[in-house]
PDB file of C-alpha atoms in Angstrom:
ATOM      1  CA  UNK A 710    -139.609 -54.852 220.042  1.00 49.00           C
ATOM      2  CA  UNK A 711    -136.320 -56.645 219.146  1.00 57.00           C
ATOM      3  CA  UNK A 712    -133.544 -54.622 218.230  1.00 64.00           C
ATOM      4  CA  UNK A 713    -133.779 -55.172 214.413  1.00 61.00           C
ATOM      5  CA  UNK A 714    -136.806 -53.246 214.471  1.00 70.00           C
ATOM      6  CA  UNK A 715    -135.699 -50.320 216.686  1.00 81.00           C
ATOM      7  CA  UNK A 716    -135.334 -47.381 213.881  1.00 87.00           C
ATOM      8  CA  UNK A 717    -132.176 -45.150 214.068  1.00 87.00           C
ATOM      9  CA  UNK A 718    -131.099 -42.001 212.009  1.00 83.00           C
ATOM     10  CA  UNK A 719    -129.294 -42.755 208.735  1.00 81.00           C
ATOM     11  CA  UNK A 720    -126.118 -40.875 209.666  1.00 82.00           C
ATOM     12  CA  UNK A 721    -126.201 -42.672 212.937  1.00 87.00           C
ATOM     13  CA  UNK A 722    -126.596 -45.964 211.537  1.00 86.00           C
ATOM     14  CA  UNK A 723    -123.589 -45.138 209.360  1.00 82.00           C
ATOM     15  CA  UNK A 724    -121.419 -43.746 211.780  1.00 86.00           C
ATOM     16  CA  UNK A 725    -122.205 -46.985 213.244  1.00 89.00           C
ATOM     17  CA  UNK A 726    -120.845 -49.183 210.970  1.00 84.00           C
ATOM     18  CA  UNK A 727    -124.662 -50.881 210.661  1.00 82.00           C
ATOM     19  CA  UNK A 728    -125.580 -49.735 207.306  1.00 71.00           C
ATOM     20  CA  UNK A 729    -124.066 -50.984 204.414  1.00 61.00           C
ATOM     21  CA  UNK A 730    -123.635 -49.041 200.955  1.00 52.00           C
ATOM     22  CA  UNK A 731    -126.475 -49.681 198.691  1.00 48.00           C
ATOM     23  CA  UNK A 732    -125.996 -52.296 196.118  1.00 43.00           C
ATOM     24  CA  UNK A 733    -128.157 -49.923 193.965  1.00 43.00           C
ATOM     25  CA  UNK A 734    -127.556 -46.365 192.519  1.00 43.00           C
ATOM     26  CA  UNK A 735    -124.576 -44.313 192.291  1.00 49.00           C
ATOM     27  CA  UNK A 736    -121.727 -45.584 194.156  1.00 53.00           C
ATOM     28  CA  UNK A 737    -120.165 -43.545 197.068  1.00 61.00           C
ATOM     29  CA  UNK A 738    -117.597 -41.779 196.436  1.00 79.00           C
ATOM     30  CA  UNK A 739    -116.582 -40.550 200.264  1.00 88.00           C
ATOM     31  CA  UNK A 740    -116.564 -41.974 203.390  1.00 88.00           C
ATOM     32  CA  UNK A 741    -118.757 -41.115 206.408  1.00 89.00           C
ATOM     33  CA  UNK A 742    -115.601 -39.806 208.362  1.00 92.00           C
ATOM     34  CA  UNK A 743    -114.003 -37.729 205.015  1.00 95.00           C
ATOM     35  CA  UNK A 744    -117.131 -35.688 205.108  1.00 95.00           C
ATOM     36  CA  UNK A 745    -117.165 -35.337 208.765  1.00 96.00           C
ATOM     37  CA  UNK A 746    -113.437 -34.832 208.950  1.00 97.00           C
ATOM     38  CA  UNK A 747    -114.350 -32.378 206.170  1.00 98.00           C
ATOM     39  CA  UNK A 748    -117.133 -30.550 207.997  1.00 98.00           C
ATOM     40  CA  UNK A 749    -114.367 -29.892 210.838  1.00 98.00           C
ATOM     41  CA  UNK A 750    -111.598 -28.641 209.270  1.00 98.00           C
ATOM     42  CA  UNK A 751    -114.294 -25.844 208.002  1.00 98.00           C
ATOM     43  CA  UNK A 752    -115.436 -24.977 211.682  1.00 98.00           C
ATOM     44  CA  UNK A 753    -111.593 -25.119 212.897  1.00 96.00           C
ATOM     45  CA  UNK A 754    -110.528 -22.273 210.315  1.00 97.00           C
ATOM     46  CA  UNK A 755    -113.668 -20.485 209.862  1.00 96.00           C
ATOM     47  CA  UNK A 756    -116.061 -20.970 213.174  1.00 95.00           C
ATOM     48  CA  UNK A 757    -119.373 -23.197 213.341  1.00 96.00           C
ATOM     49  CA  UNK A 758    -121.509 -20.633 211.313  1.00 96.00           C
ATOM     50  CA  UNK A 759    -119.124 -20.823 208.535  1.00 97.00           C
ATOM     51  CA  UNK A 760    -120.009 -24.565 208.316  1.00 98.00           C
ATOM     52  CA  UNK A 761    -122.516 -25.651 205.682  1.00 97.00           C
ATOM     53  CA  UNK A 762    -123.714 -28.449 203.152  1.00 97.00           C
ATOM     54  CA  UNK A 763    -122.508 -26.138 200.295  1.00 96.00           C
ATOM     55  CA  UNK A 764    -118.816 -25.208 202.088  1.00 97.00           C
ATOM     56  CA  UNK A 765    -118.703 -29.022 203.065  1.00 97.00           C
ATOM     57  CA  UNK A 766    -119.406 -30.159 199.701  1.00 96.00           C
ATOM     58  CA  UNK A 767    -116.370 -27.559 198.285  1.00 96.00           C
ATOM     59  CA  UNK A 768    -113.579 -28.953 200.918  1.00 96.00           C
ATOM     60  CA  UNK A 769    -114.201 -32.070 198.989  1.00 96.00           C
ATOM     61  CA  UNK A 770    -114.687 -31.457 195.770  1.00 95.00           C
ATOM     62  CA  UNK A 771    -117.959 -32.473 195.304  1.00 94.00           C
ATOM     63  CA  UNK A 772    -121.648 -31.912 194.365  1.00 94.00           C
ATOM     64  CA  UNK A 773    -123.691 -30.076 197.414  1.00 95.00           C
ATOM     65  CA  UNK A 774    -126.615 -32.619 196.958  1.00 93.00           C
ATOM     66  CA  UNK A 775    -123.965 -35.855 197.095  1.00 91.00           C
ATOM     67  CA  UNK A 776    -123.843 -35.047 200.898  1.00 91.00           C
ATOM     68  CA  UNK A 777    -127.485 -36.103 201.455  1.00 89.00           C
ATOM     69  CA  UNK A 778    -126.075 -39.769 200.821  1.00 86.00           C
ATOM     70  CA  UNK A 779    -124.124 -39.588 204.018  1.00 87.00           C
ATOM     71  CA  UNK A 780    -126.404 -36.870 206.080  1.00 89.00           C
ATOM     72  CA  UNK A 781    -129.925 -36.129 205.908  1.00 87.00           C
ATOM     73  CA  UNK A 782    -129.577 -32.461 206.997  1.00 90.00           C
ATOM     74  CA  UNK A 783    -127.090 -30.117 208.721  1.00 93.00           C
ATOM     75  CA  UNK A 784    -127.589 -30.878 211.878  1.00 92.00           C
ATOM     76  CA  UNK A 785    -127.054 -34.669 211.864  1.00 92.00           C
ATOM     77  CA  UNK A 786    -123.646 -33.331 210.039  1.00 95.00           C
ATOM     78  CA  UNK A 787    -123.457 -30.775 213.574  1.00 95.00           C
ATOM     79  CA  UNK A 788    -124.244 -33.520 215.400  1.00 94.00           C
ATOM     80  CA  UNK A 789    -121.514 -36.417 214.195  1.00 95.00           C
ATOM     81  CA  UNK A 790    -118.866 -33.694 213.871  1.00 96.00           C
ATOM     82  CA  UNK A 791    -119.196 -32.988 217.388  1.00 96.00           C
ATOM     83  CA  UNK A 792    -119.052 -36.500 218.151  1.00 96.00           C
ATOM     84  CA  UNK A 793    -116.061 -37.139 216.309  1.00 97.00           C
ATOM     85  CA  UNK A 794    -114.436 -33.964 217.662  1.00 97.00           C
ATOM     86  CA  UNK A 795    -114.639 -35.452 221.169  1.00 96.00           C
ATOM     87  CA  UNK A 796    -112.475 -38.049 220.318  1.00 95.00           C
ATOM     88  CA  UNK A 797    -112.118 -41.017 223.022  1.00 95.00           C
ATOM     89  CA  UNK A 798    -113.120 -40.535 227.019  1.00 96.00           C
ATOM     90  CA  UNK A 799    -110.768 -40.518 229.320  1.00 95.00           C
ATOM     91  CA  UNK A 800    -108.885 -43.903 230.828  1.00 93.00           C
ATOM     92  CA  UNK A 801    -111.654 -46.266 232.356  1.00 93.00           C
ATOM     93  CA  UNK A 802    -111.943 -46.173 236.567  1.00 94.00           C
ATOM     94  CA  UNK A 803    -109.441 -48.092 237.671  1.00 92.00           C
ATOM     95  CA  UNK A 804    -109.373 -51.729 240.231  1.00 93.00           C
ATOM     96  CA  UNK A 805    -108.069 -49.081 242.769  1.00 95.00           C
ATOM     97  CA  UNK A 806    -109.266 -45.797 242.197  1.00 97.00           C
ATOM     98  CA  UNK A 807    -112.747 -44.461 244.120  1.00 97.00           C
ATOM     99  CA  UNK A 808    -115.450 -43.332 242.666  1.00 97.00           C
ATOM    100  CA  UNK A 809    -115.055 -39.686 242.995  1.00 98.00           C
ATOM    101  CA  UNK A 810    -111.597 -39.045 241.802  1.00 98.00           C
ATOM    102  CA  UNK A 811    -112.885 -41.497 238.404  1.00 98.00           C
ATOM    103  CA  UNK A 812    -116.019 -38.914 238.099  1.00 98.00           C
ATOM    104  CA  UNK A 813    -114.174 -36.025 238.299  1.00 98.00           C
ATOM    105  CA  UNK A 814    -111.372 -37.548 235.486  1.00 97.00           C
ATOM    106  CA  UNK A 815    -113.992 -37.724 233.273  1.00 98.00           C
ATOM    107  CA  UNK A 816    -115.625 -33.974 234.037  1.00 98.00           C
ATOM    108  CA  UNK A 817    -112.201 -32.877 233.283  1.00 97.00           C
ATOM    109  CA  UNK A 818    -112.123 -34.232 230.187  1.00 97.00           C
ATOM    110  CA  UNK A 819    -115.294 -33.095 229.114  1.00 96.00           C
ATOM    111  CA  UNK A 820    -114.320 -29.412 229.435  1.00 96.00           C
ATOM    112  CA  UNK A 821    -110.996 -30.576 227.984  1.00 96.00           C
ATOM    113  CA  UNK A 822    -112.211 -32.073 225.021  1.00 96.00           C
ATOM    114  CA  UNK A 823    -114.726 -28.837 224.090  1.00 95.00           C
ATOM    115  CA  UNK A 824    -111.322 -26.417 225.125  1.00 94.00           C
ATOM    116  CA  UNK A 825    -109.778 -27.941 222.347  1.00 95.00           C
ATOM    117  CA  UNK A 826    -112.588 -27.655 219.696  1.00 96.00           C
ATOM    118  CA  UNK A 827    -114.138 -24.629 221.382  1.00 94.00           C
ATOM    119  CA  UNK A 828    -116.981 -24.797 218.361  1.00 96.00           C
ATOM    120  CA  UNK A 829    -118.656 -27.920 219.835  1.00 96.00           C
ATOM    121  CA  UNK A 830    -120.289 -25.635 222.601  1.00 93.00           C
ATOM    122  CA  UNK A 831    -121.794 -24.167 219.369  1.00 94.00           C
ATOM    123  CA  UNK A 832    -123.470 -27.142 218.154  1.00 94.00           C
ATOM    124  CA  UNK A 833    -127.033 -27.671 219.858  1.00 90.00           C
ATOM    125  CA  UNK A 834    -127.744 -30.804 222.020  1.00 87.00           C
ATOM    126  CA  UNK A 835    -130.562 -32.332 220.002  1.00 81.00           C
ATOM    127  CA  UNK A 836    -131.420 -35.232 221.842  1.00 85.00           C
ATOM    128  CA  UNK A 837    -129.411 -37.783 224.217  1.00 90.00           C
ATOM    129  CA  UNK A 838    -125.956 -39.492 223.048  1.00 92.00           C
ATOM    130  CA  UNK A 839    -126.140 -41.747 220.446  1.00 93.00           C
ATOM    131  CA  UNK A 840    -123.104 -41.396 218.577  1.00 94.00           C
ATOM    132  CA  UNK A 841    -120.132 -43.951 218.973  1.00 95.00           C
ATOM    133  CA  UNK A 842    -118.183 -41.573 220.644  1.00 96.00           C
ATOM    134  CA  UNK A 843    -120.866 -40.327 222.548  1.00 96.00           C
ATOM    135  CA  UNK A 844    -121.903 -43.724 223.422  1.00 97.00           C
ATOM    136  CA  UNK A 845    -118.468 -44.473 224.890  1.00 97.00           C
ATOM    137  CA  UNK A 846    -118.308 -41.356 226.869  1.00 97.00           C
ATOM    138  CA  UNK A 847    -121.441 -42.461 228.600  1.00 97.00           C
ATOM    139  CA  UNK A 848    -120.385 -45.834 229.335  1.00 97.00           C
ATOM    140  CA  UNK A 849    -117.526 -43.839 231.175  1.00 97.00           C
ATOM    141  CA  UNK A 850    -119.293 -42.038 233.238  1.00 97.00           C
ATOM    142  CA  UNK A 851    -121.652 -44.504 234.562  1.00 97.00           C
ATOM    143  CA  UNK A 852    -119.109 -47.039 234.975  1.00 97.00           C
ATOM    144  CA  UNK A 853    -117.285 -44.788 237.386  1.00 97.00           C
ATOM    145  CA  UNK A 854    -119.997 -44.929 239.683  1.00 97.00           C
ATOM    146  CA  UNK A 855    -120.422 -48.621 239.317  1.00 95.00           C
ATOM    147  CA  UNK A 856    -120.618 -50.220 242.864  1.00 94.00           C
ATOM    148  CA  UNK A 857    -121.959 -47.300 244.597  1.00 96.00           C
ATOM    149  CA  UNK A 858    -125.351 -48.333 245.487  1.00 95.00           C
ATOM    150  CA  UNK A 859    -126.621 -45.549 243.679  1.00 96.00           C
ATOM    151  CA  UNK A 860    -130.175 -46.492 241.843  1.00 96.00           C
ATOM    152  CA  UNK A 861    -129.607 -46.486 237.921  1.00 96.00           C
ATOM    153  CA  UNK A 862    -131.604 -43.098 237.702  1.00 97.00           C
ATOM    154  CA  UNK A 863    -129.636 -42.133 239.672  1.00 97.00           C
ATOM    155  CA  UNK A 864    -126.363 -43.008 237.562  1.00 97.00           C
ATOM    156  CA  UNK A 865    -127.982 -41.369 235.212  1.00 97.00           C
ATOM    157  CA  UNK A 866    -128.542 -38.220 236.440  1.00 97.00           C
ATOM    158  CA  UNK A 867    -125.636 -37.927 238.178  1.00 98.00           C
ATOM    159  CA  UNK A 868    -123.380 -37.575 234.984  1.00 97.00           C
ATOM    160  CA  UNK A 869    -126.091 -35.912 233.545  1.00 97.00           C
ATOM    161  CA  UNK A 870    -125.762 -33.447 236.118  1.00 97.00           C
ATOM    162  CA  UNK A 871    -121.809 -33.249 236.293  1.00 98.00           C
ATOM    163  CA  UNK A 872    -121.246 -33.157 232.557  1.00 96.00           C
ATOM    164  CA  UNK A 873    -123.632 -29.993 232.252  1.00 96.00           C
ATOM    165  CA  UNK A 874    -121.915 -28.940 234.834  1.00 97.00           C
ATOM    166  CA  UNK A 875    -118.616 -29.128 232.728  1.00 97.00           C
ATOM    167  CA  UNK A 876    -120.197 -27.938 229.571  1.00 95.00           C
ATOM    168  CA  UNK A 877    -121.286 -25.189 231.111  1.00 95.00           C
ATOM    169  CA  UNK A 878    -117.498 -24.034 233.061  1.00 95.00           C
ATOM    170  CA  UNK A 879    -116.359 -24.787 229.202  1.00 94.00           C
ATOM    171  CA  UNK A 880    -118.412 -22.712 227.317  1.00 93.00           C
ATOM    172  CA  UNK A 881    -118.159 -19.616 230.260  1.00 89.00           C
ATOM    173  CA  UNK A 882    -114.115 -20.073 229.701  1.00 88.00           C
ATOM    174  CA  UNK A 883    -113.716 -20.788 226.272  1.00 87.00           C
ATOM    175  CA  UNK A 884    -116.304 -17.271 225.702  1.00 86.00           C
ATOM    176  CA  UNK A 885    -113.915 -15.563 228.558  1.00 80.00           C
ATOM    177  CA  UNK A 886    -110.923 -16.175 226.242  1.00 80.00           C
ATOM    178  CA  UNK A 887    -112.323 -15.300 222.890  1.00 82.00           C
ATOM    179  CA  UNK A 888    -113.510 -11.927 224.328  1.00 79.00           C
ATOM    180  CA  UNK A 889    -109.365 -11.604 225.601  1.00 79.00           C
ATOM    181  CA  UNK A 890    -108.499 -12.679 221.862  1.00 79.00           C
ATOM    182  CA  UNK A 891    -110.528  -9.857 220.106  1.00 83.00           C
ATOM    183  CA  UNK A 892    -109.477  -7.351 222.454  1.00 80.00           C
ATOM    184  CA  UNK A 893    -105.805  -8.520 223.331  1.00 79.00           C
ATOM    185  CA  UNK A 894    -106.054  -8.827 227.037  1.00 76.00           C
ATOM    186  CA  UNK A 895    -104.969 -11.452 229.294  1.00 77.00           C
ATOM    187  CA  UNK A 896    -108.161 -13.434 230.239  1.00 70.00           C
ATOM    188  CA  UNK A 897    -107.412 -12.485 233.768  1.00 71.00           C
ATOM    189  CA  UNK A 898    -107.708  -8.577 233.131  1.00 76.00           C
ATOM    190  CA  UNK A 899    -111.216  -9.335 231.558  1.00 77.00           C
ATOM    191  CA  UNK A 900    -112.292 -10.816 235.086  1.00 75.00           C
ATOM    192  CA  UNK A 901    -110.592  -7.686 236.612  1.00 80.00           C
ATOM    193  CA  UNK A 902    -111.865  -4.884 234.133  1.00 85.00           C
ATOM    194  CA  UNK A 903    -115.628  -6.901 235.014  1.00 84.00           C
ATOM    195  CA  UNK A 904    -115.248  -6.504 238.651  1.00 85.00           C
ATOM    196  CA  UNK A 905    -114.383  -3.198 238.792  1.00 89.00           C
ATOM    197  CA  UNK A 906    -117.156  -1.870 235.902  1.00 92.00           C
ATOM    198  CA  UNK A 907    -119.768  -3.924 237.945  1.00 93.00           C
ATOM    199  CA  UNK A 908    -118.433  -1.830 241.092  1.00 92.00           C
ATOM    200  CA  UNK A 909    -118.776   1.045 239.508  1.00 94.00           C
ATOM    201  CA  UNK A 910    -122.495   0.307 238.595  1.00 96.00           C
ATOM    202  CA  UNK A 911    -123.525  -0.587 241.929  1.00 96.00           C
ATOM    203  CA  UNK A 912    -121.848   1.919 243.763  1.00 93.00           C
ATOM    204  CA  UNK A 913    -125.543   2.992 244.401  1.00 93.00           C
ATOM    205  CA  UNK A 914    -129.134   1.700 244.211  1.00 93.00           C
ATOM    206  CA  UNK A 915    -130.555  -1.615 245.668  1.00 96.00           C
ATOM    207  CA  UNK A 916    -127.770  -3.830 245.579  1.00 96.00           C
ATOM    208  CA  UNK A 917    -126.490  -3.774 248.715  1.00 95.00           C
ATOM    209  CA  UNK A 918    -125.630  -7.661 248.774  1.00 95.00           C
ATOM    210  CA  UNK A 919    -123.247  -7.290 245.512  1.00 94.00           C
ATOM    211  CA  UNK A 920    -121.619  -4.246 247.357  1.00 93.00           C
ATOM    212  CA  UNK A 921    -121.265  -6.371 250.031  1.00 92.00           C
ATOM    213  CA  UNK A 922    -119.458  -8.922 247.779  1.00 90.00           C
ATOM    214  CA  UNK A 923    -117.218  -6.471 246.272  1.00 90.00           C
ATOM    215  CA  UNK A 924    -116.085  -5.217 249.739  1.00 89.00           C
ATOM    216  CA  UNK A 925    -115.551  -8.387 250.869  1.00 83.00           C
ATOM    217  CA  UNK A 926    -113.761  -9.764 248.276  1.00 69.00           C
ATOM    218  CA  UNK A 927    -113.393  -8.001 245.068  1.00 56.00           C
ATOM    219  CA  UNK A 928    -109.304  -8.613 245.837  1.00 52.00           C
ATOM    220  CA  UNK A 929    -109.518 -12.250 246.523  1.00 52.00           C
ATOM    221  CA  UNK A 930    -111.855 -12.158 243.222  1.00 51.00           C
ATOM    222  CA  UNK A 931    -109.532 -10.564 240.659  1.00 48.00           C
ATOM    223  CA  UNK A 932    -106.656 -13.394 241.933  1.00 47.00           C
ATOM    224  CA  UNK A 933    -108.929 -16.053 241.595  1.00 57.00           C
ATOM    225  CA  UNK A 934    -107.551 -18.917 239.735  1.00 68.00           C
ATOM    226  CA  UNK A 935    -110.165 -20.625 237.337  1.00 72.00           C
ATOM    227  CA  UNK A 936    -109.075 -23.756 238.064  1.00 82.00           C
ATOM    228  CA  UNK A 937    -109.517 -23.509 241.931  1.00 87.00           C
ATOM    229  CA  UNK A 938    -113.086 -21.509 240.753  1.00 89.00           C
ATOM    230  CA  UNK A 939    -113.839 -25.242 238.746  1.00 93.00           C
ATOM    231  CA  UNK A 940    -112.764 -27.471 241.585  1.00 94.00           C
ATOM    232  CA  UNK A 941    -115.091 -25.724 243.644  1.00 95.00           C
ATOM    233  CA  UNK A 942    -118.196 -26.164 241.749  1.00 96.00           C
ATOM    234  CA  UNK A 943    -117.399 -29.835 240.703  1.00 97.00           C
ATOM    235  CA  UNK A 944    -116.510 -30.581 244.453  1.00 98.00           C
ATOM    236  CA  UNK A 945    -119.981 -29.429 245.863  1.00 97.00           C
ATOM    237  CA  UNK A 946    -121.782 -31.830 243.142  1.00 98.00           C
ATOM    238  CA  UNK A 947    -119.665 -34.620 244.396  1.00 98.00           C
ATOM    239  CA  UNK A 948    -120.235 -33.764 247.748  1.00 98.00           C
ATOM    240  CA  UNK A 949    -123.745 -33.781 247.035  1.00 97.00           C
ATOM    241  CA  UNK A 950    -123.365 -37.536 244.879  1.00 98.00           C
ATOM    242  CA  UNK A 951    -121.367 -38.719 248.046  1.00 97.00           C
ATOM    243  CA  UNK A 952    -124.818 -38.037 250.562  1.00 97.00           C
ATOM    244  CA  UNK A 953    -126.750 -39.606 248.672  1.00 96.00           C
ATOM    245  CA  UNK A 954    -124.573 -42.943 248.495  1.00 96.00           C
ATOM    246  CA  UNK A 955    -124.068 -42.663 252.068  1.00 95.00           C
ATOM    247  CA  UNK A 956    -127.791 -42.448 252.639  1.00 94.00           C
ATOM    248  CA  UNK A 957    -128.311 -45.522 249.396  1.00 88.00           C
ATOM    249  CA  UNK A 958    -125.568 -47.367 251.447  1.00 85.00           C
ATOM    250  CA  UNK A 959    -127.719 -46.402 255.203  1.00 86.00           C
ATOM    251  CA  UNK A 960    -131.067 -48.101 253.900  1.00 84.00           C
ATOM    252  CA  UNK A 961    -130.395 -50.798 252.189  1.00 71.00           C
TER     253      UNK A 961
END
């Protein structure tokens, strides 16, 4: 099947730049990005849930129903503001730089990128990337391990792996300092107040190996800093990444 014939979403297609206004009908009145741009102002005052066709349709002054020009339901709206909220990946891997510290760049500014729009954890993953920015992220990411001898499944699901890996160290810190917001603590005393009520609820009963923990460590815990928590974590996927090019690299 040639690429003329592959069939793409409306919104996407527009977003694109490959669909061009109708010659026909009503002319358009808005652009794809005003009622995107539109769409995001509304979740940056007023949260994700606050965002709809109707509210969209009011930030610009128009009829609810002209929207369905542009989108054909909420979520592809979800879906490109989220894609225009990420905004542009991080620098491309540089002639000098390795591999790993090029992956781990762009993990960085994954979590980055949803810290400052914490909404976008909101919106649901309904399918693989296929807006522009989306698109360009992805390029990103696989281009950083270009050269390793890694398989291109491989590629694949490596940033597949390290960028749910980031979403996922987002979302948990982005929740950790709304919950500090609504209650006025420093996001630090939330980790702290959890140790300590978790303590207190296995003090007895069959969980000797979180008792364990806490006597262990429940200090070293509460002084924790996130970002040496996040290095962790993305350092044992690399690690991981780095066997298996060794072993690519061993065979063939």
């Amino acid at each position: 099947m040639s690429d003329a014939h592959v069939e793409l979403p409306e919104s996407i297609e527009l977003a694109w730049g490959l669909r061009e206004r109708p010659g026909r009908g009503p002319r358009r009145s808005l652009t794809m990005e005003q009622v995107v741009a539109a769409g995001i102002r509304v979740a940056e005052a007023d949260g994700l849930p606050a965002v709809s066709m109707s509210r969209v349709a009011g930030e610009l002054g128009v009829a609810t129903m002209s929207l369905y020009r542009y989108v054909s339901a909420k979520g592809d709206l979800l879906d490109l503001m989220a894609d225009a909220a990420y905004g542009d990946p991080p620098a491309p891997r540089g002639p000098d730089e390795g591999w790993r510290p090029a992956l781990a760049r762009w993990a960085l500014g994954n979590v980055t990128a949803i810290h400052r729009h914490p909404w976008i954890r909101q919106v649901p993953i309904s399918g693989p990337p296929l807006g522009p920015n989306q698109v360009r992220w992805m390029e990103q990411g696989l281009a950083a391990l270009r050269g390793t001898g890694l398989r291109a499944a491989e590629r694949l699901s490596t940033i597949m792996l390290v960028s749910g890996y980031a979403r996922n160290w987002a979302t948990l810190t982005a929740d950790l300092d709304e919950a500090a917001a609504r209650e006025q603590l420093d996001p630090d005393d939330v980790g702290a107040r959890y140790w300590h009520q978790l303590a207190r609820l296995t003090r007895h009963g069959p969980y000797p190996a979180i008792r364990e923990l806490l006597a262990e460590n429940v200090d070293g815990a509460e002084d924790e800093e996130f970002e040496a928590e996040w290095q962790f974590g993305l350092d044992r996927i690399l690690d991981g990444v780095e066997a298996l090019i060794r072993s690519r690299r061993a065979t063939d």
